[in-house]
PDB file of C-alpha atoms and ligand atoms in Angstrom:
ATOM      1  CA  MET A   4      19.686  15.455 -13.425  1.00 96.00           C
ATOM      2  CA  LYS A   5      17.147  12.669 -12.353  1.00 98.00           C
ATOM      3  CA  ILE A   6      19.288  10.623  -9.813  1.00 98.00           C
ATOM      4  CA  LEU A   7      17.847   7.088  -7.704  1.00 98.00           C
ATOM      5  CA  PHE A   8      19.090   5.052  -5.142  1.00 99.00           C
ATOM      6  CA  VAL A   9      18.784   1.274  -5.074  1.00 99.00           C
ATOM      7  CA  CYS A  10      19.324  -1.328  -2.321  1.00 99.00           C
ATOM      8  CA  LEU A  11      16.841  -4.099  -1.135  1.00 98.00           C
ATOM      9  CA  GLY A  12      14.909  -3.570   1.383  1.00 98.00           C
ATOM     10  CA  ASN A  13      15.008   1.026   0.818  1.00 98.00           C
ATOM     11  CA  ILE A  14      14.874   1.325   4.832  1.00 98.00           C
ATOM     12  CA  CYS A  15      18.913   1.550   4.886  1.00 99.00           C
ATOM     13  CA  ARG A  16      20.768   1.813   2.648  1.00 99.00           C
ATOM     14  CA  SER A  17      19.310   4.012  -0.687  1.00 99.00           C
ATOM     15  CA  PRO A  18      17.904   6.225   2.081  1.00 98.00           C
ATOM     16  CA  MET A  19      20.709   6.936   3.473  1.00 99.00           C
ATOM     17  CA  ALA A  20      22.892   7.645   0.294  1.00 99.00           C
ATOM     18  CA  GLU A  21      19.490   9.576  -0.684  1.00 98.00           C
ATOM     19  CA  ALA A  22      20.048  11.710   2.565  1.00 98.00           C
ATOM     20  CA  VAL A  23      23.149  12.592   1.769  1.00 98.00           C
ATOM     21  CA  MET A  24      23.295  13.153  -1.972  1.00 98.00           C
ATOM     22  CA  LYS A  25      20.640  16.070  -0.691  1.00 98.00           C
ATOM     23  CA  HIS A  26      21.944  16.862   1.560  1.00 98.00           C
ATOM     24  CA  LEU A  27      25.530  17.803  -0.900  1.00 97.00           C
ATOM     25  CA  VAL A  28      23.204  19.279  -3.388  1.00 96.00           C
ATOM     26  CA  ASP A  29      21.377  21.511  -0.544  1.00 96.00           C
ATOM     27  CA  LYS A  30      25.604  22.658   0.125  1.00 94.00           C
ATOM     28  CA  ASN A  31      26.773  23.533  -3.508  1.00 92.00           C
ATOM     29  CA  GLY A  32      23.070  25.487  -4.214  1.00 89.00           C
ATOM     30  CA  SER A  33      22.517  22.578  -6.615  1.00 82.00           C
ATOM     31  CA  GLN A  34      19.262  21.756  -6.149  1.00 83.00           C
ATOM     32  CA  SER A  35      16.976  23.802  -8.980  1.00 86.00           C
ATOM     33  CA  GLU A  36      19.065  22.027 -11.125  1.00 90.00           C
ATOM     34  CA  VAL A  37      18.807  17.607  -9.501  1.00 96.00           C
ATOM     35  CA  GLU A  38      15.310  15.215  -8.756  1.00 97.00           C
ATOM     36  CA  VAL A  39      17.188  12.855  -5.571  1.00 98.00           C
ATOM     37  CA  ASP A  40      14.536   9.605  -4.750  1.00 98.00           C
ATOM     38  CA  SER A  41      15.736   5.951  -3.353  1.00 99.00           C
ATOM     39  CA  ALA A  42      13.802   2.977  -4.057  1.00 99.00           C
ATOM     40  CA  GLY A  43      14.877  -1.235  -3.460  1.00 99.00           C
ATOM     41  CA  THR A  44      13.523  -4.282  -5.370  1.00 98.00           C
ATOM     42  CA  SER A  45      11.909  -6.129  -3.464  1.00 98.00           C
ATOM     43  CA  SER A  46       8.396  -5.277  -1.291  1.00 98.00           C
ATOM     44  CA  TYR A  47       9.306  -6.683   2.572  1.00 98.00           C
ATOM     45  CA  HIS A  48       9.668  -3.230   3.844  1.00 98.00           C
ATOM     46  CA  ILE A  49       7.326  -0.860   1.807  1.00 98.00           C
ATOM     47  CA  GLY A  50       5.374   2.648   3.499  1.00 98.00           C
ATOM     48  CA  SER A  51       7.912   1.972   5.891  1.00 98.00           C
ATOM     49  CA  SER A  52      10.010   5.554   7.595  1.00 98.00           C
ATOM     50  CA  PRO A  53      14.113   4.136   7.346  1.00 98.00           C
ATOM     51  CA  ASP A  54      15.704   1.923   9.690  1.00 98.00           C
ATOM     52  CA  HIS A  55      16.464   3.277  12.912  1.00 98.00           C
ATOM     53  CA  ARG A  56      19.562   3.152  12.546  1.00 98.00           C
ATOM     54  CA  THR A  57      19.969   4.957   9.426  1.00 98.00           C
ATOM     55  CA  ILE A  58      18.361   8.084  10.937  1.00 98.00           C
ATOM     56  CA  LYS A  59      21.115   7.769  13.720  1.00 98.00           C
ATOM     57  CA  VAL A  60      24.045   7.288  11.439  1.00 98.00           C
ATOM     58  CA  CYS A  61      22.225  10.857   9.957  1.00 98.00           C
ATOM     59  CA  LYS A  62      21.209  12.308  12.493  1.00 98.00           C
ATOM     60  CA  SER A  63      24.916  12.465  13.647  1.00 98.00           C
ATOM     61  CA  ASN A  64      26.424  13.578  11.074  1.00 98.00           C
ATOM     62  CA  GLY A  65      24.359  16.437  10.667  1.00 98.00           C
ATOM     63  CA  VAL A  66      22.210  15.238   7.408  1.00 98.00           C
ATOM     64  CA  LYS A  67      18.199  15.108   7.360  1.00 97.00           C
ATOM     65  CA  VAL A  68      16.581  11.956   6.398  1.00 98.00           C
ATOM     66  CA  GLU A  69      12.735  11.985   4.980  1.00 97.00           C
ATOM     67  CA  HIS A  70      11.454   8.653   2.441  1.00 98.00           C
ATOM     68  CA  ARG A  71       8.837   6.800   2.513  1.00 98.00           C
ATOM     69  CA  ALA A  72       9.986   2.756   1.069  1.00 98.00           C
ATOM     70  CA  ARG A  73       7.992   1.724  -2.231  1.00 99.00           C
ATOM     71  CA  GLN A  74       9.430  -0.602  -4.562  1.00 98.00           C
ATOM     72  CA  LEU A  75      11.283   0.182  -8.124  1.00 98.00           C
ATOM     73  CA  VAL A  76       8.470   0.365 -10.922  1.00 98.00           C
ATOM     74  CA  ASP A  77       9.193   0.096 -14.989  1.00 98.00           C
ATOM     75  CA  GLU A  78       8.070   4.680 -15.127  1.00 98.00           C
ATOM     76  CA  ASP A  79      11.396   5.424 -13.122  1.00 98.00           C
ATOM     77  CA  PHE A  80      13.251   3.527 -15.690  1.00 98.00           C
ATOM     78  CA  GLN A  81      12.006   6.230 -18.406  1.00 98.00           C
ATOM     79  CA  ARG A  82      12.067   9.199 -15.480  1.00 98.00           C
ATOM     80  CA  PHE A  83      15.420   8.638 -13.474  1.00 98.00           C
ATOM     81  CA  ASP A  84      19.908   9.122 -15.873  1.00 98.00           C
ATOM     82  CA  TYR A  85      21.260   7.209 -13.372  1.00 98.00           C
ATOM     83  CA  ILE A  86      20.763   4.250 -10.388  1.00 98.00           C
ATOM     84  CA  LEU A  87      23.171   3.639  -8.587  1.00 99.00           C
ATOM     85  CA  CYS A  88      22.456   0.992  -6.619  1.00 99.00           C
ATOM     86  CA  MET A  89      24.111  -0.238  -3.125  1.00 99.00           C
ATOM     87  CA  ASP A  90      25.802  -4.216  -4.315  1.00 99.00           C
ATOM     88  CA  ASP A  91      26.224  -6.228  -7.018  1.00 98.00           C
ATOM     89  CA  SER A  92      22.895  -7.878  -6.280  1.00 98.00           C
ATOM     90  CA  ASN A  93      21.214  -4.827  -6.180  1.00 98.00           C
ATOM     91  CA  LEU A  94      22.571  -4.266 -10.219  1.00 98.00           C
ATOM     92  CA  SER A  95      21.682  -6.983 -11.759  1.00 98.00           C
ATOM     93  CA  ASN A  96      18.383  -7.498 -10.227  1.00 98.00           C
ATOM     94  CA  VAL A  97      18.173  -3.976 -11.580  1.00 98.00           C
ATOM     95  CA  LYS A  98      19.641  -4.856 -15.396  1.00 98.00           C
ATOM     96  CA  GLN A  99      17.415  -7.672 -15.217  1.00 98.00           C
ATOM     97  CA  HIS A 100      13.882  -4.803 -14.906  1.00 98.00           C
ATOM     98  CA  ALA A 101      15.109  -2.304 -16.874  1.00 98.00           C
ATOM     99  CA  SER A 102      14.925  -4.832 -20.214  1.00 97.00           C
ATOM    100  CA  ASN A 103      11.592  -5.568 -19.276  1.00 97.00           C
ATOM    101  CA  VAL A 104      11.177  -1.876 -20.205  1.00 97.00           C
ATOM    102  CA  ALA A 105      10.586   0.495 -23.492  1.00 96.00           C
ATOM    103  CA  ASN A 106      12.650   3.137 -23.713  1.00 94.00           C
ATOM    104  CA  SER A 107      14.532   2.851 -20.574  1.00 96.00           C
ATOM    105  CA  LYS A 108      17.600   6.575 -20.308  1.00 95.00           C
ATOM    106  CA  ALA A 109      18.551   5.655 -17.121  1.00 98.00           C
ATOM    107  CA  GLN A 110      22.845   4.635 -16.327  1.00 98.00           C
ATOM    108  CA  ILE A 111      22.571   1.953 -13.916  1.00 98.00           C
ATOM    109  CA  GLN A 112      25.534   1.861 -11.917  1.00 98.00           C
ATOM    110  CA  LEU A 113      26.705   0.803  -8.706  1.00 98.00           C
ATOM    111  CA  LEU A 114      27.345   4.519  -6.725  1.00 98.00           C
ATOM    112  CA  GLY A 115      30.363   2.644  -5.016  1.00 98.00           C
ATOM    113  CA  SER A 116      32.105   2.578  -8.577  1.00 98.00           C
ATOM    114  CA  TYR A 117      32.266   6.163  -8.187  1.00 98.00           C
ATOM    115  CA  ASP A 118      34.296   6.165  -4.693  1.00 98.00           C
ATOM    116  CA  PRO A 119      37.461   7.473  -4.335  1.00 98.00           C
ATOM    117  CA  GLN A 120      39.088   5.031  -2.128  1.00 98.00           C
ATOM    118  CA  GLY A 121      37.435   2.276  -4.686  1.00 98.00           C
ATOM    119  CA  GLN A 122      35.294  -0.029  -2.248  1.00 98.00           C
ATOM    120  CA  LYS A 123      31.880  -1.405  -4.816  1.00 98.00           C
ATOM    121  CA  ILE A 124      29.556  -2.983  -2.725  1.00 98.00           C
ATOM    122  CA  ILE A 125      28.255  -0.972  -0.188  1.00 98.00           C
ATOM    123  CA  VAL A 126      27.711  -4.082   1.787  1.00 98.00           C
ATOM    124  CA  ASP A 127      23.795  -4.858   3.429  1.00 98.00           C
ATOM    125  CA  PRO A 128      23.934  -3.529   7.330  1.00 98.00           C
ATOM    126  CA  TYR A 129      20.854  -5.290   8.506  1.00 98.00           C
ATOM    127  CA  TYR A 130      21.845  -8.075  10.763  1.00 98.00           C
ATOM    128  CA  GLY A 131      24.862  -6.246  11.422  1.00 98.00           C
ATOM    129  CA  ASP A 132      25.500  -2.855  13.945  1.00 98.00           C
ATOM    130  CA  MET A 133      25.622   0.587  14.224  1.00 98.00           C
ATOM    131  CA  SER A 134      29.647   0.496  12.693  1.00 98.00           C
ATOM    132  CA  ASP A 135      28.189  -0.936   9.608  1.00 98.00           C
ATOM    133  CA  PHE A 136      25.974   2.292   8.792  1.00 98.00           C
ATOM    134  CA  GLU A 137      28.254   4.083   9.669  1.00 98.00           C
ATOM    135  CA  VAL A 138      30.982   2.383   7.143  1.00 98.00           C
ATOM    136  CA  ASN A 139      28.239   2.161   5.262  1.00 98.00           C
ATOM    137  CA  PHE A 140      27.562   6.058   6.003  1.00 98.00           C
ATOM    138  CA  GLN A 141      30.787   7.005   4.985  1.00 98.00           C
ATOM    139  CA  GLN A 142      30.951   4.951   1.508  1.00 98.00           C
ATOM    140  CA  CYS A 143      28.159   6.898   0.234  1.00 98.00           C
ATOM    141  CA  LEU A 144      29.647  10.012   1.291  1.00 98.00           C
ATOM    142  CA  ARG A 145      32.404  10.116  -1.153  1.00 98.00           C
ATOM    143  CA  SER A 146      30.804   8.337  -3.471  1.00 98.00           C
ATOM    144  CA  CYS A 147      28.203  10.597  -3.433  1.00 98.00           C
ATOM    145  CA  GLU A 148      31.098  13.733  -3.029  1.00 97.00           C
ATOM    146  CA  ASN A 149      33.169  11.905  -6.406  1.00 97.00           C
ATOM    147  CA  PHE A 150      29.939  10.982  -8.731  1.00 98.00           C
ATOM    148  CA  MET A 151      28.338  14.844  -8.104  1.00 96.00           C
ATOM    149  CA  LYS A 152      32.280  15.938  -9.489  1.00 95.00           C
ATOM    150  CA  GLN A 153      32.335  13.199 -12.175  1.00 95.00           C
ATOM    151  CA  VAL A 154      29.136  14.276 -13.774  1.00 93.00           C
ATOM    152  CA  GLU A 155      29.743  18.621 -13.410  1.00 85.00           C
ATOM    153  CA  LEU A 156      27.688  19.529 -10.055  1.00 83.00           C
ATOM    154  CA  ILE A 157      29.896  20.542  -8.488  1.00 79.00           C
TER     155      ILE A 157
HETATM  156  P1  4NP B  11      17.948  -2.245   2.910  1.00 88.86           P
HETATM  157  O1  4NP B  11      19.116  -3.180   3.663  1.00 88.86           O
HETATM  158  O2  4NP B  11      18.489  -3.347   2.056  1.00 88.86           O
HETATM  159  O3  4NP B  11      19.553  -1.262   2.387  1.00 88.86           O
HETATM  160  O4  4NP B  11      17.601  -1.357   3.125  1.00 88.86           O
HETATM  161  C1  4NP B  11      18.084  -4.021   4.011  1.00 88.86           C
HETATM  162  C2  4NP B  11      17.009  -3.969   4.957  1.00 88.86           C
HETATM  163  C3  4NP B  11      15.367  -5.250   4.576  1.00 88.86           C
HETATM  164  C4  4NP B  11      16.517  -6.490   4.331  1.00 88.86           C
HETATM  165  C5  4NP B  11      17.633  -6.497   4.179  1.00 88.86           C
HETATM  166  C6  4NP B  11      18.149  -5.851   4.149  1.00 88.86           C
HETATM  167  N1  4NP B  11      15.464  -7.200   4.992  1.00 88.86           N
HETATM  168  O5  4NP B  11      15.793  -8.592   4.108  1.00 88.86           O
HETATM  169  O6  4NP B  11      13.976  -7.511   5.045  1.00 88.86           O
END
């Protein structure tokens, strides 16, 4: 199973979700079954490391982050089974992109649609503070755990 997380810049939320999912996959010994990556809808930060606040919140929760920002490309729609977006703007941009790609197999959804607490939107934290990143992290954690259950990875 191949899972791609998508946000706007690919430096705050989606590399966080990628790190959380990889952490859970490792913890559950499902590495051989799952591939995880992230991308942004924009080109703003291509090649950049994750935002220092994403690194900080992941580190303080014992989750390793390793990613370089990249932009979503046509091939992602043929390669990934799931493309999980952070907010409605990402979702509509990704669906629009998918409509221009032949043979898209990806299921395009909100990551937060898997949140057992029903917080569907993982809000852009870029102009926020650490407390926003902490909220994002908990949302990613709850949603990724529940996603793994739903798709029977755990
Ligand atoms: P992300 O956050 O989409 O979670 O990576 C943002 C990062 C950068 C910008 C906006 C959101 N920006 O406008 O540069």
